[in-house]
Each structure stands twice: as structure tokens, then as C-alpha cells.
PDB file of C-alpha atoms in Angstrom:
ATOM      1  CA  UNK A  13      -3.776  13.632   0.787  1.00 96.00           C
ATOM      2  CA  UNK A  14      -3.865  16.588  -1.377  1.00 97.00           C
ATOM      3  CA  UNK A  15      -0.378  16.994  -1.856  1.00 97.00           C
ATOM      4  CA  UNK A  16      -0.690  13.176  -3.072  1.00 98.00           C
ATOM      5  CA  UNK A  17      -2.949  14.054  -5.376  1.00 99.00           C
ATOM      6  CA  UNK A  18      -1.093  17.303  -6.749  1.00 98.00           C
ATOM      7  CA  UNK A  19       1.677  15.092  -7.262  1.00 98.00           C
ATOM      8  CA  UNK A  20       0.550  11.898  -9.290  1.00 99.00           C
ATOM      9  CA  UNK A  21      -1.218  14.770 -11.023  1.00 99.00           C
ATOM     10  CA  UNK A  22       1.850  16.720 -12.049  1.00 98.00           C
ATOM     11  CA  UNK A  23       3.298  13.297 -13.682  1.00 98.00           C
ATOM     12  CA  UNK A  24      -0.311  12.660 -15.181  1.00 98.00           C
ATOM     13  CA  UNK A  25      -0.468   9.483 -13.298  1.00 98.00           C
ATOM     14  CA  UNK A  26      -4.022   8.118 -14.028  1.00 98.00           C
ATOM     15  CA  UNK A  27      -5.499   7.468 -10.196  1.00 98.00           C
ATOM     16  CA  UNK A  28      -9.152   6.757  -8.076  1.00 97.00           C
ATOM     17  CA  UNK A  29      -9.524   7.835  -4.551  1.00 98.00           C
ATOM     18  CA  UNK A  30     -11.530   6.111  -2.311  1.00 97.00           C
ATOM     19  CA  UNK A  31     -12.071   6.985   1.724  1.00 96.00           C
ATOM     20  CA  UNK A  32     -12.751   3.533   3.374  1.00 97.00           C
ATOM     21  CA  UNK A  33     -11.802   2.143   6.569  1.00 96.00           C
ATOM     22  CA  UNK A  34      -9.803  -1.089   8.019  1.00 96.00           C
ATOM     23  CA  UNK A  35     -12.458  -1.018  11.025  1.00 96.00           C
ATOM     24  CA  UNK A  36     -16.061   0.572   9.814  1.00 96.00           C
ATOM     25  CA  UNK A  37     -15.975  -1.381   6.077  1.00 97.00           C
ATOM     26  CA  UNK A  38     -13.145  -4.144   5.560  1.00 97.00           C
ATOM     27  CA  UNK A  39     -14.982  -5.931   3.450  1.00 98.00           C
ATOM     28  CA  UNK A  40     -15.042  -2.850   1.015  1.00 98.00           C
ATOM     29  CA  UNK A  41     -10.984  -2.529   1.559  1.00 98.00           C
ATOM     30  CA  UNK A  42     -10.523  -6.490   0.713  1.00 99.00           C
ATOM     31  CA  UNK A  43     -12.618  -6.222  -2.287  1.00 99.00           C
ATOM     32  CA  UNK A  44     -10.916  -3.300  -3.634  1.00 98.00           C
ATOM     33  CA  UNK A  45      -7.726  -4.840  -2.813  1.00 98.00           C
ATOM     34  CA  UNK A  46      -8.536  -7.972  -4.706  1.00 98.00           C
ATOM     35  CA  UNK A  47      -9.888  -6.401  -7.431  1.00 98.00           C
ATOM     36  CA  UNK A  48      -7.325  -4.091  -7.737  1.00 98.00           C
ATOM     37  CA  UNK A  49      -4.951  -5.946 -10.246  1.00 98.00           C
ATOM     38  CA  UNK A  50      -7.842  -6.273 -12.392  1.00 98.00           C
ATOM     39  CA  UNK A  51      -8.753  -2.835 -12.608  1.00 97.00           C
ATOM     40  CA  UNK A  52      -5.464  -2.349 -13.886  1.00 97.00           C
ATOM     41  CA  UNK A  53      -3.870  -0.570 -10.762  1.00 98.00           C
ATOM     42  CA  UNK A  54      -0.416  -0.862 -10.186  1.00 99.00           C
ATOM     43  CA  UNK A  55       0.094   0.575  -6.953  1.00 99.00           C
ATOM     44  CA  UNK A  56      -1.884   1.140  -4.285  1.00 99.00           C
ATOM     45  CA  UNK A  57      -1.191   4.536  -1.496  1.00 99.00           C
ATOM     46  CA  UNK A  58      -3.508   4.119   1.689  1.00 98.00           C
ATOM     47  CA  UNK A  59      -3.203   6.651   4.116  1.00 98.00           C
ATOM     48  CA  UNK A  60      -4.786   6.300   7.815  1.00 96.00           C
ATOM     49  CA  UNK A  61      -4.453   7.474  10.989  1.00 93.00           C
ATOM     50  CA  UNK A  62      -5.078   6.569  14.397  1.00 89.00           C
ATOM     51  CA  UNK A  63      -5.439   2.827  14.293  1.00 89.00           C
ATOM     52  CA  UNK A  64      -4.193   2.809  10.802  1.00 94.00           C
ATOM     53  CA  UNK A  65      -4.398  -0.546   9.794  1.00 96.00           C
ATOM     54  CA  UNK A  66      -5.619   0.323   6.352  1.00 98.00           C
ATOM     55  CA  UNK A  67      -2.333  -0.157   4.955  1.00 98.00           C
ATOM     56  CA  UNK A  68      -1.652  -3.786   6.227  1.00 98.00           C
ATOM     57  CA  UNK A  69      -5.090  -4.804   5.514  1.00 98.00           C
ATOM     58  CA  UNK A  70      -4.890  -3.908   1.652  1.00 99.00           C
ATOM     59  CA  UNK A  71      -1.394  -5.672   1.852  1.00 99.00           C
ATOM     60  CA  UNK A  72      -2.903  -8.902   3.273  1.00 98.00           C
ATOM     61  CA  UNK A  73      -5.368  -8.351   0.428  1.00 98.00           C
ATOM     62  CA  UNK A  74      -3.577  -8.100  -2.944  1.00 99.00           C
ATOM     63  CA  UNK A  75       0.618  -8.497  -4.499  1.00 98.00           C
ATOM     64  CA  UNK A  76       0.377  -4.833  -5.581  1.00 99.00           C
ATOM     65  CA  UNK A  77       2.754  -2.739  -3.995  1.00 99.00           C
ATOM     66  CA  UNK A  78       1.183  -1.159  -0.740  1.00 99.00           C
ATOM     67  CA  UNK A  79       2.736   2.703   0.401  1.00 99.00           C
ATOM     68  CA  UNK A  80       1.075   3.504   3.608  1.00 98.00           C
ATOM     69  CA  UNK A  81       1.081   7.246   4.616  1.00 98.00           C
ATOM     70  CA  UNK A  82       0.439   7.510   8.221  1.00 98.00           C
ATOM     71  CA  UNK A  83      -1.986  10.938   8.988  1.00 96.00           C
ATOM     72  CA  UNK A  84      -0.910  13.492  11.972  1.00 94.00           C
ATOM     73  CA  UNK A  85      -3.669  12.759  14.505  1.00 89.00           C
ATOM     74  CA  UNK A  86      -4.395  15.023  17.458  1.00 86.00           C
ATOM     75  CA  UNK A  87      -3.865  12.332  19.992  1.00 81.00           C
ATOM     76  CA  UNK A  88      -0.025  11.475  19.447  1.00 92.00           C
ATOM     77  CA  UNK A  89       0.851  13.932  16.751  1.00 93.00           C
ATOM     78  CA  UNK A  90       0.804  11.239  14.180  1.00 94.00           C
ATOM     79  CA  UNK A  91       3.167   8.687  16.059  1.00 96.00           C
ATOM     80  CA  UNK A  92       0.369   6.349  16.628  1.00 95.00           C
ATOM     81  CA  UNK A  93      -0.537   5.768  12.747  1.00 95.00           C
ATOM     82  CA  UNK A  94       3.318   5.779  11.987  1.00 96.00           C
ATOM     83  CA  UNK A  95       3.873   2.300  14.186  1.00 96.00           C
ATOM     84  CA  UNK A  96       0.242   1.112  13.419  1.00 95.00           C
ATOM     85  CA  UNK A  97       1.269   1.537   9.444  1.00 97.00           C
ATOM     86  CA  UNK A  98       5.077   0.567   9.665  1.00 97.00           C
ATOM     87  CA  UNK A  99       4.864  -2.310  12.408  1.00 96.00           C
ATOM     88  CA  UNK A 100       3.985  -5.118   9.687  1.00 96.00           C
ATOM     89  CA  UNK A 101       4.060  -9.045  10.470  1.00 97.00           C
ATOM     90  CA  UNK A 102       6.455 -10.281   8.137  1.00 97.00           C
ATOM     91  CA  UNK A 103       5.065 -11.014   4.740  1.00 98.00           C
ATOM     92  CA  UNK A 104       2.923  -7.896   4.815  1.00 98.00           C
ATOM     93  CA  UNK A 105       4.991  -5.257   3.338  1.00 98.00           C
ATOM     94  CA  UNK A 106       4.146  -1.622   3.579  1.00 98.00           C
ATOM     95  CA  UNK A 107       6.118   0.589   2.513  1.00 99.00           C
ATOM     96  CA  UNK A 108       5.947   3.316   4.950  1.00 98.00           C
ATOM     97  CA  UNK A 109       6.528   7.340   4.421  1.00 98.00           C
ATOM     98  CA  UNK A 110       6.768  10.202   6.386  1.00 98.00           C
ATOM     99  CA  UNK A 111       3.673  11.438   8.978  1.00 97.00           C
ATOM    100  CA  UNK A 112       1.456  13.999   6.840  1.00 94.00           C
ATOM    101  CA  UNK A 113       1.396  16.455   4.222  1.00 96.00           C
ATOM    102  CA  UNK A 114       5.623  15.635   3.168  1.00 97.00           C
ATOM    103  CA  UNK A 115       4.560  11.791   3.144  1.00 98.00           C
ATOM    104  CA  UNK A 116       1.623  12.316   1.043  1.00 98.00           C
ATOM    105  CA  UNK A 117       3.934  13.961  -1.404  1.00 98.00           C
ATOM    106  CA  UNK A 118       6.534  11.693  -0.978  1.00 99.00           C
ATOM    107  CA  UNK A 119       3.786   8.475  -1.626  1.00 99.00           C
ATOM    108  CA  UNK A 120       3.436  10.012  -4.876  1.00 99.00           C
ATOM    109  CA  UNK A 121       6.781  10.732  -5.753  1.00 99.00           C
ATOM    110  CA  UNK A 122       7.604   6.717  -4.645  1.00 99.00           C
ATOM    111  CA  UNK A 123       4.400   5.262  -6.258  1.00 99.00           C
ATOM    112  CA  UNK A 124       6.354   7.375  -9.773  1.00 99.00           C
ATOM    113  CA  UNK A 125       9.402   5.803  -8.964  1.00 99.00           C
ATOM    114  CA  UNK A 126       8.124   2.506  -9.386  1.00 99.00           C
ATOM    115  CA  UNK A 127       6.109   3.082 -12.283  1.00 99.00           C
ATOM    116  CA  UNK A 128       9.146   4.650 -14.026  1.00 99.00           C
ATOM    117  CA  UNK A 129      11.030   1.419 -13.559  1.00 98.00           C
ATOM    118  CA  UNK A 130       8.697  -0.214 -16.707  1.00 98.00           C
ATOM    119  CA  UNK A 131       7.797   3.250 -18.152  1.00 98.00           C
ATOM    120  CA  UNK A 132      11.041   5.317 -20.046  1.00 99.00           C
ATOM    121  CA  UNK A 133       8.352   8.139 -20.640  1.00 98.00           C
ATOM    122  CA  UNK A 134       7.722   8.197 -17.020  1.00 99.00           C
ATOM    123  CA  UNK A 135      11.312   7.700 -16.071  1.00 99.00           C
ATOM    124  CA  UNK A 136      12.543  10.937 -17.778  1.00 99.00           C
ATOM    125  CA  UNK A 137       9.739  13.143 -16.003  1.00 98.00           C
ATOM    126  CA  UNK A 138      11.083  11.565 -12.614  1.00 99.00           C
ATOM    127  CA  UNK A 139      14.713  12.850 -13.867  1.00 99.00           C
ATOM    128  CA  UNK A 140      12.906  16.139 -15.053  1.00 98.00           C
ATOM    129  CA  UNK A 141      11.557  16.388 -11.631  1.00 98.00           C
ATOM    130  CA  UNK A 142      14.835  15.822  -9.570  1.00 98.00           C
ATOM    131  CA  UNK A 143      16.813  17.667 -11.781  1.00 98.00           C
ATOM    132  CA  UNK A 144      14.434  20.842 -10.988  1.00 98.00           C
ATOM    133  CA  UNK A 145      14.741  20.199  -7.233  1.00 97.00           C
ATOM    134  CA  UNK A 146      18.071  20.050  -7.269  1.00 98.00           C
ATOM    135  CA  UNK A 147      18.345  23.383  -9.198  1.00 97.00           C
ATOM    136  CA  UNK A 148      15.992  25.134  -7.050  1.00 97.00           C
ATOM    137  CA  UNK A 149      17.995  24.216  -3.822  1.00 97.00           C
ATOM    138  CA  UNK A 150      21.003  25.249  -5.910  1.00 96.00           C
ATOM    139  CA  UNK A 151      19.715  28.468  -6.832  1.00 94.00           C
ATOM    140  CA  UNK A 152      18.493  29.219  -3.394  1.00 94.00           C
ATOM    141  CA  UNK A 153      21.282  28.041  -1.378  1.00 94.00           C
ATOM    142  CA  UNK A 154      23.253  31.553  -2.458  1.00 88.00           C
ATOM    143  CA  UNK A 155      22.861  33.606   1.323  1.00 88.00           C
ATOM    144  CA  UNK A 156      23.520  37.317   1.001  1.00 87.00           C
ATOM    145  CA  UNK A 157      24.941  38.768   3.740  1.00 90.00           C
ATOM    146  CA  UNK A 158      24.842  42.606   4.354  1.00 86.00           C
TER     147      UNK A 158
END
């Protein structure tokens, strides 16, 4: 989740980390979902692997937003906390990103985007951001060939 972390902290999003589980302490998760919303917490990112019903539990739990990152496992490469965190009964959205490090990154990057949407401030960063990405791949995309 570093690459999470880097990110909300390159768009000095304000954030808490927390390493809980759906299985070993739910009653932690549930209260931290609940009390989410009152802790002023917009969105939440869970990330889990394995198993991984983190993500749906929080859901269950609170009407914040919910981004589940499933984490590469050794078992199944990952696969197995992709369809634990995507397969949600309807009702239980969780919005679901890639396996790994370019999920945790791209958590971030969506948690911004829907921060941005009440936040002009924020917004223009995102653009910043974009815009840069697409220069870079611009700038790079030039092959020389000998």
C-alpha cells in the first residue's frame, strides 16, 4: 500500500492507516466503518488479500464510498483477493482496482477523483497530474532508431 500512500500524499490528501482484518477483528472493521463519517472521512481504500472480505465488510458497514485493492498473494497470484473483493452481493458496492502495487496507486488516484468532484483546488491538481502523464508518455514515446 505504499504506492497508496505516496499518492494521496502527493495531492496532500489528509489520511489514517489502519491494518485490521474481516476474519481476526470485525468488530474493529464495523466500528471504524461506522464511525467513519463522523471522523470526517470521505472515502474509505481497504486492501486485502486472500479471503479479502475486508472490502465488503466496511461496505456493509458505512455509505462512504468503499475502493477495495485486492493484494498479490502467493497462492493464486492475487486472483483469489480480486473475486473475493469484486464479487459483491448487490447493494454492497466496492469499487474494485487492479491486483497490487498499480491498484494501490490507482485507489489513490480514484479516491482524488472523487474528492475533486466537491473540491476545485483538488480538481486542478488531478488535471495537473494527468496533464504531466500525458506529457511524459508524449515525450517518451519518440523511438530512435540507429
Amino acid at each position: 500500500m505504499e504506492n497508496c500512500f505516496a499518492q494521496l500524499k502527493e495531492f496532500d490528501i489528509p489520511f489514517e492507516a489502519h491494518a485490521l482484518s474481516a476474519h481476526r477483528t470485525p468488530n474493529e472493521v464495523i466500528k471504524l466503518a461506522e464511525e467513519a463519517k463522523d471522523r470526517g472521512i470521505k472515502v474509505i481504500i481497504a486492501a486485502a488479500g486472500g479471503a479479502a472480505h475486508l472490502g465488503g465488510v466496511i461496505a456493509s458497514s458505512t455509505t462512504l464510498p468503499v475502493i477495495g485493492v485486492p493484494i498479490q498473494t502467493s497462492a493464486l497470484g492475487g486472483m483469489d483477493s480480486l473475486l473475493s473483493t469484486v464479487q459483491m452481493p448487490g447493494g454492497i458496492p466496492v469499487a474494485t482496482v487492479a491486483i497490487g502495487k498499480a491498484g494501490a496507486k490507482n485507489a489513490a488516484i480514484l479516491a482524488v477523483q472523487m474528492l475533486a468532484l466537491s473540491d476545485e483546488a483538488l480538481a486542478k491538481k488531478l488535471e495537473a497530474f494527468k496533464q504531466a502523464m500525458a506529457d511524459k508518455v508524449i515525450a517518451d514515446s519518440v523511438i530512435e532508431v540507429e
